[in-house]
mmCIF file of C-alpha atoms in Angstrom:
data_model
loop_
_atom_site.group_PDB
_atom_site.id
_atom_site.type_symbol
_atom_site.label_atom_id
_atom_site.label_comp_id
_atom_site.label_asym_id
_atom_site.label_seq_id
_atom_site.Cartn_x
_atom_site.Cartn_y
_atom_site.Cartn_z
ATOM 1 C CA UNK A 23 77.783 39.913 18.833
ATOM 2 C CA UNK A 24 81.337 38.560 18.918
ATOM 3 C CA UNK A 25 82.800 42.055 18.856
ATOM 4 C CA UNK A 26 80.605 43.131 21.767
ATOM 5 C CA UNK A 27 81.594 40.061 23.760
ATOM 6 C CA UNK A 28 85.299 40.747 23.250
ATOM 7 C CA UNK A 29 85.072 44.468 23.882
ATOM 8 C CA UNK A 30 85.053 44.490 27.636
ATOM 9 C CA UNK A 31 86.011 48.087 28.606
ATOM 10 C CA UNK A 32 89.488 47.107 29.811
ATOM 11 C CA UNK A 33 90.080 44.987 26.713
ATOM 12 C CA UNK A 34 88.882 47.837 24.496
ATOM 13 C CA UNK A 35 91.339 50.249 26.156
ATOM 14 C CA UNK A 36 94.186 47.740 25.830
ATOM 15 C CA UNK A 37 93.635 47.536 22.103
ATOM 16 C CA UNK A 38 93.117 51.271 21.742
ATOM 17 C CA UNK A 39 96.292 52.259 23.597
ATOM 18 C CA UNK A 40 98.936 49.607 24.368
ATOM 19 C CA UNK A 41 100.677 51.947 26.846
ATOM 20 C CA UNK A 42 97.473 52.307 28.809
ATOM 21 C CA UNK A 43 96.957 48.573 28.434
ATOM 22 C CA UNK A 44 100.236 47.963 30.251
ATOM 23 C CA UNK A 45 98.976 50.064 33.156
ATOM 24 C CA UNK A 46 95.733 48.103 33.240
ATOM 25 C CA UNK A 47 97.635 44.802 33.199
ATOM 26 C CA UNK A 48 99.919 45.919 36.014
ATOM 27 C CA UNK A 49 97.008 46.929 38.222
ATOM 28 C CA UNK A 50 95.105 43.740 37.489
ATOM 29 C CA UNK A 51 98.133 41.636 38.387
ATOM 30 C CA UNK A 52 98.715 43.593 41.601
ATOM 31 C CA UNK A 53 95.673 41.914 43.147
ATOM 32 C CA UNK A 54 94.336 45.106 44.701
ATOM 33 C CA UNK A 55 91.085 46.943 43.954
ATOM 34 C CA UNK A 56 90.846 48.130 40.378
ATOM 35 C CA UNK A 57 88.979 51.047 38.795
ATOM 36 C CA UNK A 58 85.532 50.194 37.509
ATOM 37 C CA UNK A 59 82.465 51.666 35.876
ATOM 38 C CA UNK A 60 80.539 53.236 37.445
ATOM 39 C CA UNK A 61 83.347 54.760 39.502
ATOM 40 C CA UNK A 62 83.570 53.615 43.097
ATOM 41 C CA UNK A 63 83.582 56.784 45.214
ATOM 42 C CA UNK A 64 85.703 55.027 47.824
ATOM 43 C CA UNK A 65 88.500 54.842 45.252
ATOM 44 C CA UNK A 66 88.611 58.577 44.622
ATOM 45 C CA UNK A 67 91.297 60.643 46.317
ATOM 46 C CA UNK A 68 88.492 61.976 48.501
ATOM 47 C CA UNK A 69 86.474 59.017 49.864
ATOM 48 C CA UNK A 70 84.310 61.387 51.939
ATOM 49 C CA UNK A 71 82.950 63.039 48.810
ATOM 50 C CA UNK A 72 79.217 63.805 49.231
ATOM 51 C CA UNK A 73 76.903 61.456 47.381
ATOM 52 C CA UNK A 74 74.104 63.943 46.629
ATOM 53 C CA UNK A 75 74.229 66.328 43.671
ATOM 54 C CA UNK A 76 74.144 69.537 45.675
ATOM 55 C CA UNK A 77 76.782 68.420 48.169
ATOM 56 C CA UNK A 78 78.975 67.237 45.302
ATOM 57 C CA UNK A 79 78.866 70.644 43.647
ATOM 58 C CA UNK A 80 79.718 72.401 46.897
ATOM 59 C CA UNK A 81 82.618 70.002 47.337
ATOM 60 C CA UNK A 82 83.715 70.605 43.770
ATOM 61 C CA UNK A 83 83.740 74.376 44.217
ATOM 62 C CA UNK A 84 85.733 74.070 47.435
ATOM 63 C CA UNK A 85 88.338 71.934 45.688
ATOM 64 C CA UNK A 86 88.997 74.051 42.618
ATOM 65 C CA UNK A 87 92.618 74.795 41.730
ATOM 66 C CA UNK A 88 94.180 73.481 44.943
ATOM 67 C CA UNK A 89 95.670 70.218 46.147
ATOM 68 C CA UNK A 90 93.492 67.353 47.327
ATOM 69 C CA UNK A 91 94.818 67.837 50.874
ATOM 70 C CA UNK A 92 93.961 71.548 50.917
ATOM 71 C CA UNK A 93 90.529 71.012 49.371
ATOM 72 C CA UNK A 94 89.622 68.416 51.995
ATOM 73 C CA UNK A 95 90.663 70.828 54.754
ATOM 74 C CA UNK A 96 88.550 73.641 53.322
ATOM 75 C CA UNK A 97 85.524 71.418 52.877
ATOM 76 C CA UNK A 98 85.871 70.152 56.433
ATOM 77 C CA UNK A 99 85.915 73.726 57.772
ATOM 78 C CA UNK A 100 82.938 74.609 55.617
ATOM 79 C CA UNK A 101 80.691 71.848 56.885
ATOM 80 C CA UNK A 102 81.851 72.357 60.465
ATOM 81 C CA UNK A 103 80.396 75.839 60.253
ATOM 82 C CA UNK A 104 77.024 74.274 59.520
ATOM 83 C CA UNK A 105 76.903 71.486 62.050
ATOM 84 C CA UNK A 106 78.873 68.911 60.104
ATOM 85 C CA UNK A 107 76.856 68.918 56.882
ATOM 86 C CA UNK A 108 76.796 70.976 53.687
ATOM 87 C CA UNK A 109 74.866 74.225 54.100
ATOM 88 C CA UNK A 110 71.522 74.481 52.363
ATOM 89 C CA UNK A 111 71.234 77.077 49.607
ATOM 90 C CA UNK A 112 69.285 79.337 51.948
ATOM 91 C CA UNK A 113 71.916 78.973 54.666
ATOM 92 C CA UNK A 114 74.622 80.006 52.210
ATOM 93 C CA UNK A 115 72.724 83.143 51.254
ATOM 94 C CA UNK A 116 71.789 83.980 54.842
ATOM 95 C CA UNK A 117 75.396 83.758 56.017
ATOM 96 C CA UNK A 118 77.673 86.792 55.928
ATOM 97 C CA UNK A 119 79.917 86.270 52.876
ATOM 98 C CA UNK A 120 83.077 87.543 54.530
ATOM 99 C CA UNK A 121 82.491 85.544 57.699
ATOM 100 C CA UNK A 122 81.860 82.416 55.634
ATOM 101 C CA UNK A 123 84.965 83.019 53.556
ATOM 102 C CA UNK A 124 87.248 83.471 56.563
ATOM 103 C CA UNK A 125 85.775 80.595 58.588
ATOM 104 C CA UNK A 126 86.171 78.067 55.770
ATOM 105 C CA UNK A 127 89.374 79.418 54.254
ATOM 106 C CA UNK A 128 87.628 80.134 50.966
ATOM 107 C CA UNK A 129 88.746 82.612 48.360
ATOM 108 C CA UNK A 130 86.501 85.506 47.374
ATOM 109 C CA UNK A 131 85.844 83.741 44.060
ATOM 110 C CA UNK A 132 84.779 80.473 45.700
ATOM 111 C CA UNK A 133 82.534 82.314 48.144
ATOM 112 C CA UNK A 134 80.883 84.088 45.227
ATOM 113 C CA UNK A 135 80.515 80.759 43.436
ATOM 114 C CA UNK A 136 78.791 79.111 46.416
ATOM 115 C CA UNK A 137 76.364 82.019 46.580
ATOM 116 C CA UNK A 138 75.729 81.866 42.839
ATOM 117 C CA UNK A 139 75.009 78.120 43.083
ATOM 118 C CA UNK A 140 72.547 78.770 45.907
ATOM 119 C CA UNK A 141 70.829 81.516 43.918
ATOM 120 C CA UNK A 142 70.497 79.365 40.806
ATOM 121 C CA UNK A 143 68.999 76.503 42.783
ATOM 122 C CA UNK A 144 66.533 78.616 44.758
ATOM 123 C CA UNK A 145 65.421 80.492 41.639
ATOM 124 C CA UNK A 146 64.853 77.248 39.738
ATOM 125 C CA UNK A 147 67.377 78.182 37.045
ATOM 126 C CA UNK A 148 69.370 75.076 37.940
ATOM 127 C CA UNK A 149 67.289 71.937 38.458
ATOM 128 C CA UNK A 150 69.664 69.349 39.836
ATOM 129 C CA UNK A 151 67.264 66.451 39.295
ATOM 130 C CA UNK A 152 67.233 67.185 35.546
ATOM 131 C CA UNK A 153 70.975 66.802 35.157
ATOM 132 C CA UNK A 154 70.776 62.993 35.217
ATOM 133 C CA UNK A 155 68.712 63.055 32.031
ATOM 134 C CA UNK A 156 70.751 65.578 30.035
ATOM 135 C CA UNK A 157 73.488 64.840 27.489
ATOM 136 C CA UNK A 158 77.033 65.566 28.628
ATOM 137 C CA UNK A 159 77.364 68.859 26.765
ATOM 138 C CA UNK A 160 74.076 70.107 28.199
ATOM 139 C CA UNK A 161 75.191 69.218 31.730
ATOM 140 C CA UNK A 162 78.312 71.327 31.221
ATOM 141 C CA UNK A 163 76.204 74.164 29.805
ATOM 142 C CA UNK A 164 73.770 74.106 32.731
ATOM 143 C CA UNK A 165 76.476 74.022 35.390
ATOM 144 C CA UNK A 166 78.629 76.636 33.695
ATOM 145 C CA UNK A 167 75.822 79.159 34.098
ATOM 146 C CA UNK A 168 76.762 79.229 37.794
ATOM 147 C CA UNK A 169 79.467 81.765 38.504
ATOM 148 C CA UNK A 170 82.786 80.036 39.107
ATOM 149 C CA UNK A 171 81.760 76.587 37.857
ATOM 150 C CA UNK A 172 83.753 75.686 34.801
ATOM 151 C CA UNK A 173 84.392 72.648 32.697
ATOM 152 C CA UNK A 174 86.694 70.950 35.240
ATOM 153 C CA UNK A 175 84.100 71.073 38.017
ATOM 154 C CA UNK A 176 81.434 69.877 35.602
ATOM 155 C CA UNK A 177 83.657 66.997 34.485
ATOM 156 C CA UNK A 178 84.299 65.891 38.072
ATOM 157 C CA UNK A 179 80.584 66.026 38.778
ATOM 158 C CA UNK A 180 79.811 63.983 35.658
ATOM 159 C CA UNK A 181 82.363 61.306 36.537
ATOM 160 C CA UNK A 182 81.718 60.816 40.240
ATOM 161 C CA UNK A 183 78.029 61.675 40.558
ATOM 162 C CA UNK A 184 76.352 61.206 37.196
ATOM 163 C CA UNK A 185 78.585 58.202 36.415
ATOM 164 C CA UNK A 186 79.037 59.188 32.798
ATOM 165 C CA UNK A 187 81.274 56.639 31.029
ATOM 166 C CA UNK A 188 83.001 58.857 28.472
ATOM 167 C CA UNK A 189 84.343 61.956 30.246
ATOM 168 C CA UNK A 190 87.883 63.234 29.719
ATOM 169 C CA UNK A 191 88.785 66.139 32.047
ATOM 170 C CA UNK A 192 91.545 67.531 29.869
ATOM 171 C CA UNK A 193 92.183 70.427 32.238
ATOM 172 C CA UNK A 194 92.891 68.201 35.225
ATOM 173 C CA UNK A 195 96.527 68.476 36.274
ATOM 174 C CA UNK A 196 96.681 64.865 37.478
ATOM 175 C CA UNK A 197 95.418 63.581 34.132
ATOM 176 C CA UNK A 198 97.896 65.730 32.224
ATOM 177 C CA UNK A 199 100.773 64.541 34.409
ATOM 178 C CA UNK A 200 99.710 60.922 34.000
ATOM 179 C CA UNK A 201 99.475 61.270 30.204
ATOM 180 C CA UNK A 202 102.975 62.775 30.173
ATOM 181 C CA UNK A 203 104.257 59.810 32.165
ATOM 182 C CA UNK A 204 102.265 57.243 30.191
ATOM 183 C CA UNK A 205 103.565 58.327 26.795
ATOM 184 C CA UNK A 206 107.000 59.595 27.906
ATOM 185 C CA UNK A 207 106.329 63.116 26.677
ATOM 186 C CA UNK A 208 109.029 65.783 27.033
ATOM 187 C CA UNK A 209 106.677 68.207 28.738
ATOM 188 C CA UNK A 210 103.234 68.524 30.232
ATOM 189 C CA UNK A 211 100.651 68.058 27.451
ATOM 190 C CA UNK A 212 98.181 70.815 26.724
ATOM 191 C CA UNK A 213 94.448 70.106 27.073
ATOM 192 C CA UNK A 214 94.284 69.905 23.269
ATOM 193 C CA UNK A 215 97.032 67.287 23.236
ATOM 194 C CA UNK A 216 95.267 65.277 25.956
ATOM 195 C CA UNK A 217 92.097 65.419 23.844
ATOM 196 C CA UNK A 218 93.989 64.042 20.855
ATOM 197 C CA UNK A 219 95.793 61.335 22.809
ATOM 198 C CA UNK A 220 92.585 60.292 24.536
ATOM 199 C CA UNK A 221 90.474 60.094 21.404
ATOM 200 C CA UNK A 222 91.081 56.339 20.921
ATOM 201 C CA UNK A 223 89.778 55.694 24.445
ATOM 202 C CA UNK A 224 86.223 56.531 23.450
ATOM 203 C CA UNK A 225 83.647 55.449 24.642
ATOM 204 C CA UNK A 226 85.451 54.557 27.896
ATOM 205 C CA UNK A 227 87.437 57.713 28.588
ATOM 206 C CA UNK A 228 86.148 57.852 32.168
ATOM 207 C CA UNK A 229 87.610 54.430 32.911
ATOM 208 C CA UNK A 230 90.864 55.442 31.253
ATOM 209 C CA UNK A 231 91.025 58.456 33.557
ATOM 210 C CA UNK A 232 90.445 56.322 36.637
ATOM 211 C CA UNK A 233 93.485 54.266 35.667
ATOM 212 C CA UNK A 234 95.486 57.420 34.935
ATOM 213 C CA UNK A 235 94.699 58.884 38.345
ATOM 214 C CA UNK A 236 95.838 55.651 39.952
ATOM 215 C CA UNK A 237 99.003 55.791 37.846
ATOM 216 C CA UNK A 238 99.700 59.329 39.001
ATOM 217 C CA UNK A 239 99.124 58.382 42.637
ATOM 218 C CA UNK A 240 101.775 55.682 42.264
ATOM 219 C CA UNK A 241 104.404 58.178 41.111
ATOM 220 C CA UNK A 242 107.212 58.258 43.707
ATOM 221 C CA UNK A 243 107.318 61.500 45.634
ATOM 222 C CA UNK A 244 110.698 63.248 45.627
#
């Protein structure tokens, strides 16, 4: 009982990693909004992120491997093509792939991924409503069956839309940069190194990542 009372998530992370604890203290003392569980979508670097599962996956595909600014621009072009909202699976498949790709500024791979997502949903192979009830590893397995959806996209989906408390997106460049800065590493850590460094943050690795993203956003631009 006493341990549970003391182990507020922020307090747990402070004890688990004093360097991260310093970041938490600094943000708490700043007086501004702080990361929380479940994550507040308005505090992501994309406050217009869709709130439904399907829209979130489309947004995730559009944002793969590019900057936040570029991903927002592509997503905006994509929904503009469909009247200001995410296209339905049938609309994706009915559209000409090349015309869709050019209009939204998508790559061939992302266009193929959007079509694969639509096919999996319409065929029933991917049941979005089931994802809320599945363990983390099973969510990743289900989503990875869609062409072009990998672990990073699944991790983003689990954090922002399934509100899973213990997700560590080790392949995320922002997280890797923040870990490098946090622990004064000589170079960018590998995903395996991020996994090792983040192990003490369990079972609140999602919250740790929210603080790390905020830390990275505060890095002066040169």
